[in-house]
Tab-separated table of C-alpha atoms in Angstrom:
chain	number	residue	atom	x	y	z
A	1	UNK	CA	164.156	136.127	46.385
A	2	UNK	CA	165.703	137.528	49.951
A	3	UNK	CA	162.847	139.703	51.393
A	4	UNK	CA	163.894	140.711	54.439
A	5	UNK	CA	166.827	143.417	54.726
A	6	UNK	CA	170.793	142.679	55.203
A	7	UNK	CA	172.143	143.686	58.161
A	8	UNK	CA	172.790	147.364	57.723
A	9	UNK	CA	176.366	147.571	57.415
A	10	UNK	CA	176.763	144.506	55.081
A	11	UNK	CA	177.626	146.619	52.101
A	12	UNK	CA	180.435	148.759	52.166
A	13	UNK	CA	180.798	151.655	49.626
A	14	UNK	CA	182.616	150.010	46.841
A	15	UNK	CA	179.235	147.750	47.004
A	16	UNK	CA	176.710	150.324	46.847
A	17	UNK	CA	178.995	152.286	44.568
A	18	UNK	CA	179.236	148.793	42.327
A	19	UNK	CA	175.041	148.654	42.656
A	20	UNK	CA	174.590	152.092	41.279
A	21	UNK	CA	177.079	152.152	38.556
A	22	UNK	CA	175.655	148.924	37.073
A	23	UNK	CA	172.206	149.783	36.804
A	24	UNK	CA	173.036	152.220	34.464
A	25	UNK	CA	174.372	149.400	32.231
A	26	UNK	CA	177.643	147.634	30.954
A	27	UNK	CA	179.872	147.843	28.742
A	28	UNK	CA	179.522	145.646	25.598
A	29	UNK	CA	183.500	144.816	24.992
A	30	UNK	CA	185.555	141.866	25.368
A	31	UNK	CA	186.872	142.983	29.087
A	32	UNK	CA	183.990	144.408	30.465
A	33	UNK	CA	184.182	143.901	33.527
A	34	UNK	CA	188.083	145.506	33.863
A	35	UNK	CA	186.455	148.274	32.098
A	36	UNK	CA	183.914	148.728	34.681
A	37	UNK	CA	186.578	147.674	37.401
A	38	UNK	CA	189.042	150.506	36.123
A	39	UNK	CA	186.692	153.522	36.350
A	40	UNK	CA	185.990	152.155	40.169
A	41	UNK	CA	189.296	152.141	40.875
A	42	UNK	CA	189.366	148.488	41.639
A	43	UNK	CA	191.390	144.913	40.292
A	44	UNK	CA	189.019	143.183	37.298
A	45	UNK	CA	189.252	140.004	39.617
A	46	UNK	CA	188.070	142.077	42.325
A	47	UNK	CA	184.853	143.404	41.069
A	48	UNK	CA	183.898	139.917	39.554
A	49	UNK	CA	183.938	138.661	43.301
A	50	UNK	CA	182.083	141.167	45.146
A	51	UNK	CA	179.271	141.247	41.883
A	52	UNK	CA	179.185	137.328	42.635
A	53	UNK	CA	179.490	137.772	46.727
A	54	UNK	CA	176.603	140.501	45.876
A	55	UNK	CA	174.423	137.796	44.412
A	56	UNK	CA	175.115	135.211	46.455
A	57	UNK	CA	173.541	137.456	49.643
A	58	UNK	CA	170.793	138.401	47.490
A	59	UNK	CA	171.513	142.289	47.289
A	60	UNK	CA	170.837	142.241	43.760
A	61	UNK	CA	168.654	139.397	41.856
A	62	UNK	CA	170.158	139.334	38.533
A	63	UNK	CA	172.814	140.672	36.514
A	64	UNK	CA	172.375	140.681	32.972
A	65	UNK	CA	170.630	142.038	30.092
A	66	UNK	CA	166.966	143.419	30.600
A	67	UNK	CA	164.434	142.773	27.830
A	68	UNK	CA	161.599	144.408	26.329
A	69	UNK	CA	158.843	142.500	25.891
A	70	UNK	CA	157.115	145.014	23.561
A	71	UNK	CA	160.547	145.150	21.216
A	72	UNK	CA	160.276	141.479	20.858
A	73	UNK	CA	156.764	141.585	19.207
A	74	UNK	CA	155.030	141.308	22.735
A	75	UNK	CA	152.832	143.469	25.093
A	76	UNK	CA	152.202	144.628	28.557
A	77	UNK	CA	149.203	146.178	30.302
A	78	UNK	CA	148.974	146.935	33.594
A	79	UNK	CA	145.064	146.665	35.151
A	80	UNK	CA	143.204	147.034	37.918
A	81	UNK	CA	139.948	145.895	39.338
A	82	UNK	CA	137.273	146.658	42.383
A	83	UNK	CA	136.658	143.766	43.784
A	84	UNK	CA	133.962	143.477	46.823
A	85	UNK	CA	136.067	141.967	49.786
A	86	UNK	CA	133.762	138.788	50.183
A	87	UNK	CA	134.297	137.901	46.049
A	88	UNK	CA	138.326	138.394	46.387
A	89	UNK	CA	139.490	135.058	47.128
A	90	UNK	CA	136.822	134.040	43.891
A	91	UNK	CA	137.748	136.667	41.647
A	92	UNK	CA	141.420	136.173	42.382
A	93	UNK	CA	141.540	132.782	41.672
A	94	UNK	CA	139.578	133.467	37.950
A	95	UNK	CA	142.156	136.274	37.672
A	96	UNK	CA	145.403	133.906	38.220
A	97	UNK	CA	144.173	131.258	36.331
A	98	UNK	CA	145.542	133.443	33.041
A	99	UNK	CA	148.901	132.327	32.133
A	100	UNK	CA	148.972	135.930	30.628
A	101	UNK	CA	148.414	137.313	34.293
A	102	UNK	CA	152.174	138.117	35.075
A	103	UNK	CA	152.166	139.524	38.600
A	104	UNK	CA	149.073	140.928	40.483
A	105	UNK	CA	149.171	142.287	43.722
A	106	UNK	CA	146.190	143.452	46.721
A	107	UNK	CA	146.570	147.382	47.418
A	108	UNK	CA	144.681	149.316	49.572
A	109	UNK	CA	142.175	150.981	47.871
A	110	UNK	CA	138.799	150.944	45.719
A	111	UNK	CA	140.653	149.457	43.183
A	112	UNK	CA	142.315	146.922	45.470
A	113	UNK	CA	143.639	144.137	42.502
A	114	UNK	CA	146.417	145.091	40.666
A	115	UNK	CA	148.124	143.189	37.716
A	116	UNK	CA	149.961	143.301	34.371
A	117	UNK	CA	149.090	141.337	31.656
A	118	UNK	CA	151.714	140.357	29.151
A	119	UNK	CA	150.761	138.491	25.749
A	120	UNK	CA	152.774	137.544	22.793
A	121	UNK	CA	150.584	139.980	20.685
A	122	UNK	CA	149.068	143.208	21.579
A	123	UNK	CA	145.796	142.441	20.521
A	124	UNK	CA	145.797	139.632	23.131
A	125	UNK	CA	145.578	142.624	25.830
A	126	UNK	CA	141.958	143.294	25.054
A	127	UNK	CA	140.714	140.111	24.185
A	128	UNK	CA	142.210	138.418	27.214
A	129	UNK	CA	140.890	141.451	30.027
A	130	UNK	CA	137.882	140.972	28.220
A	131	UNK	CA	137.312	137.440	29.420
A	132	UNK	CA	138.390	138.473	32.841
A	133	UNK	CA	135.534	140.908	32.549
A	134	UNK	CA	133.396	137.839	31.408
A	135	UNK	CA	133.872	135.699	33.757
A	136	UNK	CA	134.203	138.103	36.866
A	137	UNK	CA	131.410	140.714	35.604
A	138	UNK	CA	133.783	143.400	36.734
A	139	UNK	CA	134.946	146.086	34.889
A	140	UNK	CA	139.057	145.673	34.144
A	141	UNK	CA	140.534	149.145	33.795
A	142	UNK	CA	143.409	148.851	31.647
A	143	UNK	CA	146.251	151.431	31.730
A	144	UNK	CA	149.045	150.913	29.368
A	145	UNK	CA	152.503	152.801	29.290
A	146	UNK	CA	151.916	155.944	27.506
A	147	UNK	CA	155.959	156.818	28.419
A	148	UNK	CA	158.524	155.668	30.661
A	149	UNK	CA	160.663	157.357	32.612
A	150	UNK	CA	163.618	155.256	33.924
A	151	UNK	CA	166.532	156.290	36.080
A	152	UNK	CA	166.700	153.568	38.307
A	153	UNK	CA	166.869	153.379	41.759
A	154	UNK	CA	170.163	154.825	44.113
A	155	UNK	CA	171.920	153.001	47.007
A	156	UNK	CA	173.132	155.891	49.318
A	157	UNK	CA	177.376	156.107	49.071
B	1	UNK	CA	163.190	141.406	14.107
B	2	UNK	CA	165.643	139.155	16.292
B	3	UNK	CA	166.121	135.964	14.496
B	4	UNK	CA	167.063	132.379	16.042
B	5	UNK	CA	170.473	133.219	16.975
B	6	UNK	CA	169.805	136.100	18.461
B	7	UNK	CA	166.946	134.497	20.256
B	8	UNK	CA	169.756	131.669	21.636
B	9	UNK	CA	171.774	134.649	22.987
B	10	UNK	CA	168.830	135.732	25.028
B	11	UNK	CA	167.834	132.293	26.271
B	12	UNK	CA	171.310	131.438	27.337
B	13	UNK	CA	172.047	134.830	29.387
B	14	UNK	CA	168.129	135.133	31.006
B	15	UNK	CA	169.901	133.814	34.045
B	16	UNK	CA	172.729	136.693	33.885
B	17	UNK	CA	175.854	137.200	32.269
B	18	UNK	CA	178.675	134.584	33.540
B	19	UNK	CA	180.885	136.350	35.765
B	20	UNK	CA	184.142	135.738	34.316
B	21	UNK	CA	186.588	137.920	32.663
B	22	UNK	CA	185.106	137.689	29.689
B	23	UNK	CA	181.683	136.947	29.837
B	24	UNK	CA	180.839	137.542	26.287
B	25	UNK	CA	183.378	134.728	24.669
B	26	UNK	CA	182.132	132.509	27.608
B	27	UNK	CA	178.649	132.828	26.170
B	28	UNK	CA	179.879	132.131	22.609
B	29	UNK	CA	181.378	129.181	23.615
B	30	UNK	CA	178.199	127.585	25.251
B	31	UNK	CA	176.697	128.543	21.650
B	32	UNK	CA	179.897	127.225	19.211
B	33	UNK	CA	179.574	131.080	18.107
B	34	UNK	CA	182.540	134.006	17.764
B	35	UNK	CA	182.777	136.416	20.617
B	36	UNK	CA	182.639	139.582	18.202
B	37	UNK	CA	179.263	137.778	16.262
B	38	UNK	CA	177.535	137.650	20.171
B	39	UNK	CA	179.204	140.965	20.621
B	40	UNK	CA	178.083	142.637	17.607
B	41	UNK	CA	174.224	140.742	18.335
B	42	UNK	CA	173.872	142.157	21.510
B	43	UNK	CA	175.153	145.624	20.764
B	44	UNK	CA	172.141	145.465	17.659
B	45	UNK	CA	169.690	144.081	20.529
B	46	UNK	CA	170.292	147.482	22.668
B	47	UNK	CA	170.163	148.987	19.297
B	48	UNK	CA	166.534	147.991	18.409
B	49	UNK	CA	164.979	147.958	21.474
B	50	UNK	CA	165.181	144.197	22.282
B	51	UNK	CA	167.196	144.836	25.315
B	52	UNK	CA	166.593	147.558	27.509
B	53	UNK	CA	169.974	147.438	28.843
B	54	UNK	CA	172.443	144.939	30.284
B	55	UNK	CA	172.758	145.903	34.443
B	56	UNK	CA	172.232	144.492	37.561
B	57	UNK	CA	168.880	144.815	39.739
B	58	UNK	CA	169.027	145.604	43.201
B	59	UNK	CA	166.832	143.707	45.975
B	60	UNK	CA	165.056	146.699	47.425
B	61	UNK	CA	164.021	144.385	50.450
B	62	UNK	CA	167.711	143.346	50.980
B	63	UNK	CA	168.842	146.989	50.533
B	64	UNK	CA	166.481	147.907	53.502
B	65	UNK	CA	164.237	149.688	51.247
B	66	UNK	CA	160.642	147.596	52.561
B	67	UNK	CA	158.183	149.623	52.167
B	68	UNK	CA	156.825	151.160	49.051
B	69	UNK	CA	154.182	152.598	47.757
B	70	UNK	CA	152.726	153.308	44.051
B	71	UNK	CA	152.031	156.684	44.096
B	72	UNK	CA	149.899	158.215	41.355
B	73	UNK	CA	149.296	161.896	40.299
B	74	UNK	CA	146.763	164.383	38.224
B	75	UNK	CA	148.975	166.366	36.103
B	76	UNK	CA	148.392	168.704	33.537
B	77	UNK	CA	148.628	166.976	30.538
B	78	UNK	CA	151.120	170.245	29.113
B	79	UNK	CA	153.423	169.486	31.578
B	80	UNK	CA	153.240	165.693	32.222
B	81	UNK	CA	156.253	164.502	30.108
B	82	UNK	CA	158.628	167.366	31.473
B	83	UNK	CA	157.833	166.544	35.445
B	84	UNK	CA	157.594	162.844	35.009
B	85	UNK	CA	161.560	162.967	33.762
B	86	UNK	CA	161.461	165.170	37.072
B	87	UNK	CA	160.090	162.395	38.939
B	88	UNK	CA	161.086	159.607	37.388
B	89	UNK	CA	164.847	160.900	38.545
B	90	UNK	CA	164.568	161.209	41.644
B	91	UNK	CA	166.973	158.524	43.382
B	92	UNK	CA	164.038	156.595	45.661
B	93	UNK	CA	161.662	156.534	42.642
B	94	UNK	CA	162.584	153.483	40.948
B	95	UNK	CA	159.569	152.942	38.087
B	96	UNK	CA	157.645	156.509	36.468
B	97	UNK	CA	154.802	155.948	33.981
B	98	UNK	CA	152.273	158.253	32.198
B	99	UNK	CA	149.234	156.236	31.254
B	100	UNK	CA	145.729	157.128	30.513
B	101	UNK	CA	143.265	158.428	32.831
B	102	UNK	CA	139.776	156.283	33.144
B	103	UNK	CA	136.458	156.495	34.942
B	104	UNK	CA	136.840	157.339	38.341
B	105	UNK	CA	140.393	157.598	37.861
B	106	UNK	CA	142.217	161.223	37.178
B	107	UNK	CA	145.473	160.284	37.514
B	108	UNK	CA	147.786	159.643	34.183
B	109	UNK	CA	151.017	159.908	35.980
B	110	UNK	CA	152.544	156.956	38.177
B	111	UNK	CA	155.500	157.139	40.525
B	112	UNK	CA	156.947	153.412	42.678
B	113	UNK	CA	158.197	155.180	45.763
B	114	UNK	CA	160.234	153.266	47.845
B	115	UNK	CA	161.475	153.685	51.528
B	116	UNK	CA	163.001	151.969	54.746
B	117	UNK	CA	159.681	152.440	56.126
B	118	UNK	CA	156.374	153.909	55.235
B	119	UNK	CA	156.954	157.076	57.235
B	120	UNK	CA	160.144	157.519	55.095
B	121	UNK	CA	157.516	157.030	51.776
B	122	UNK	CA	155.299	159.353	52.505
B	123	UNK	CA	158.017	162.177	53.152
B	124	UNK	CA	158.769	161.185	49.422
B	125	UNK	CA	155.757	161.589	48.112
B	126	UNK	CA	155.779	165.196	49.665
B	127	UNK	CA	159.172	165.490	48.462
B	128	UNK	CA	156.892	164.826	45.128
B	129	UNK	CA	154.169	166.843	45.776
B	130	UNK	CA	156.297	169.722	46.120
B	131	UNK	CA	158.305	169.003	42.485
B	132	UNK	CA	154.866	169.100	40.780
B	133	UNK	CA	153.551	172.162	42.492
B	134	UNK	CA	150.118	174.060	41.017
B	135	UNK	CA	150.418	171.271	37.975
B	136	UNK	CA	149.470	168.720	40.105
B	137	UNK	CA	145.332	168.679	40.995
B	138	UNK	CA	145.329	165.115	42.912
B	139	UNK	CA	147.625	162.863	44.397
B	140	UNK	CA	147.042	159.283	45.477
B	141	UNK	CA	149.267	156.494	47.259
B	142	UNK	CA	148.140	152.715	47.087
B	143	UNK	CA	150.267	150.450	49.242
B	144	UNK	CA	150.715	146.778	48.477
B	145	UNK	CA	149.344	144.560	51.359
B	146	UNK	CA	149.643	140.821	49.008
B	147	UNK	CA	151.564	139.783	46.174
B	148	UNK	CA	149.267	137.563	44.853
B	149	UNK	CA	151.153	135.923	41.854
B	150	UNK	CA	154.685	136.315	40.349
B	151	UNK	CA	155.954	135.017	37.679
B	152	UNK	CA	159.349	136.142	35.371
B	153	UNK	CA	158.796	137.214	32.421
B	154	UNK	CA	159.056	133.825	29.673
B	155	UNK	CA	160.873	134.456	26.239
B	156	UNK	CA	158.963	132.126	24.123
B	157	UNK	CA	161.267	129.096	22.608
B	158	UNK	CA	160.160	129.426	18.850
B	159	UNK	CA	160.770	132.483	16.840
């Protein structure tokens, strides 16, 4: 994945206006896309390109459907753990070593290692930040969506 | 439940929908199913739960957006659903999540700021601050400095 920003005026507004529409989904019909391409004021063939041209640059990383792990009889948990500076690299590498260890990240703070855990069953949360806790001997604080609140995420017009 | 088809649909479309015309009787073809059947499956998918919703996801790096910060807030638990909608609307804000508080930790209400720089994140987080108002007792930001492992999430082959 592109980490490093396009050059500013890459995107025109039909692009960001393209990006923001289509985050807040698609329609499920047999022309979507001149659905989509008829509210914008644009040619079907038209949006298809600059979706693909979008992709190719990397200003979005997928188009598609979204899943939910927990609909599909799986789980997430997100967790976080103090770990002393000189037993990170030690501790990381126990922490990784979990297939169930999706992505886990450093951040500044007491609790400086960050990660989610997703299983194919829920009860595979506990038992599987319970060997982390086994085999680090440090505490995994576990702090699973309660509620979600998703909007998304707008490209200034 | 999704069943085997349904779980064909999913494998054959985690690397997006093909951009063609008509990208849901291209994906019925790859599968030797109808167009309305993968139609009429997908539509139950958003239905149930299964999938969230079919969009695109923006590169916040690409889109200049490279700094970001999870911020994370003590609210009153009265108010917490009401001003996380707040919050989780606001257009740099891209994830919002109540959670439980633990030991050492008061805050049950988390907000993924994001930001051209981090000077730019924490005006947001003000920007926050100021939304919550006397319901908010504590306020945090924790900065990523490593991503230490990423992986996509798998869809398991067998139903």
């Amino acid at each position: 994945m592109r980490r490093t920003p396009l050059p500013p005026d890459t995107l025109d507004a039909i692009d960001r206006q393209i990006i923001n529409v289509l985050q807040e989904g698609f329609p499920l019909c047999p022309r979507p896309f001149a659905e989509v391409a008829s509210a914008l004021g644009l040619e079907e063939e038209a949006l298809i390109g600059r979706i693909a041209a979008l992709r190719e640059i990397g200003a979005i990383t997928r188009f598609g459907p979204f899943l939910d792990a927990a609909a599909m009889g799986g789980a997430f948990c997100l967790c976080a753990m103090a770990v002393p500076e000189e037993r990170f690299e030690d501790v990381l590498t126990l922490v990784n070593a979990h297939p169930e260890v999706a992505h886990n990240y450093e951040r500044v703070h007491r609790l400086n290692m960050w990660f989610v855990l997703a299983c194919d069953r829920p009860e595979d949360i506990d038992a599987t930040a319970d060997r982390i806790e086994r085999e680090t001997e440090i505490a995994v604080l576990r702090f699973p969506k309660l509620k979600e609140f998703f909007i998304g995420f707008r490209v200034a017009a | 439940m999704i069943d085997a088809t349904d779980r064909r649909i999913l494998s054959a479309t985690q690397g997006g929908l093909p951009l063609v015309a008509a990208p849901y009787a291209e994906v019925a073809g790859w599968l030797d199913l109808d167009e309305a059947e993968v139609i009429a499956r997908i539509g139950a998918m958003i239905e149930s739960g299964v999938i969230r919703r079919i969009a695109v996801a923006p590169n916040h790096y690409a889109l200049g957006m490279v700094a970001n910060g999870m911020s994370v807030w003590d609210v009153e638990d009265e108010q917490a659903e009401t001003l996380g909608a707040k919050v989780g609307a606001l257009d740099f804000v891209s994830h919002c999540y109540l959670r439980p508080r633990a030991e050492g930790w008061p805050y049950n209400l988390f907000a993924m700021i994001h930001g051209p720089d981090r000077d730019a994140v924490e005006a947001h987080r003000d920007q926050i601050a100021a939304l919550l108002g006397g319901a908010c007792r504590a306020s945090d930001v924790l900065y990523s400095t490593r991503i230490l492992k990423k992986t996509g999430m798998r869809l398991r082959q067998e139903g």
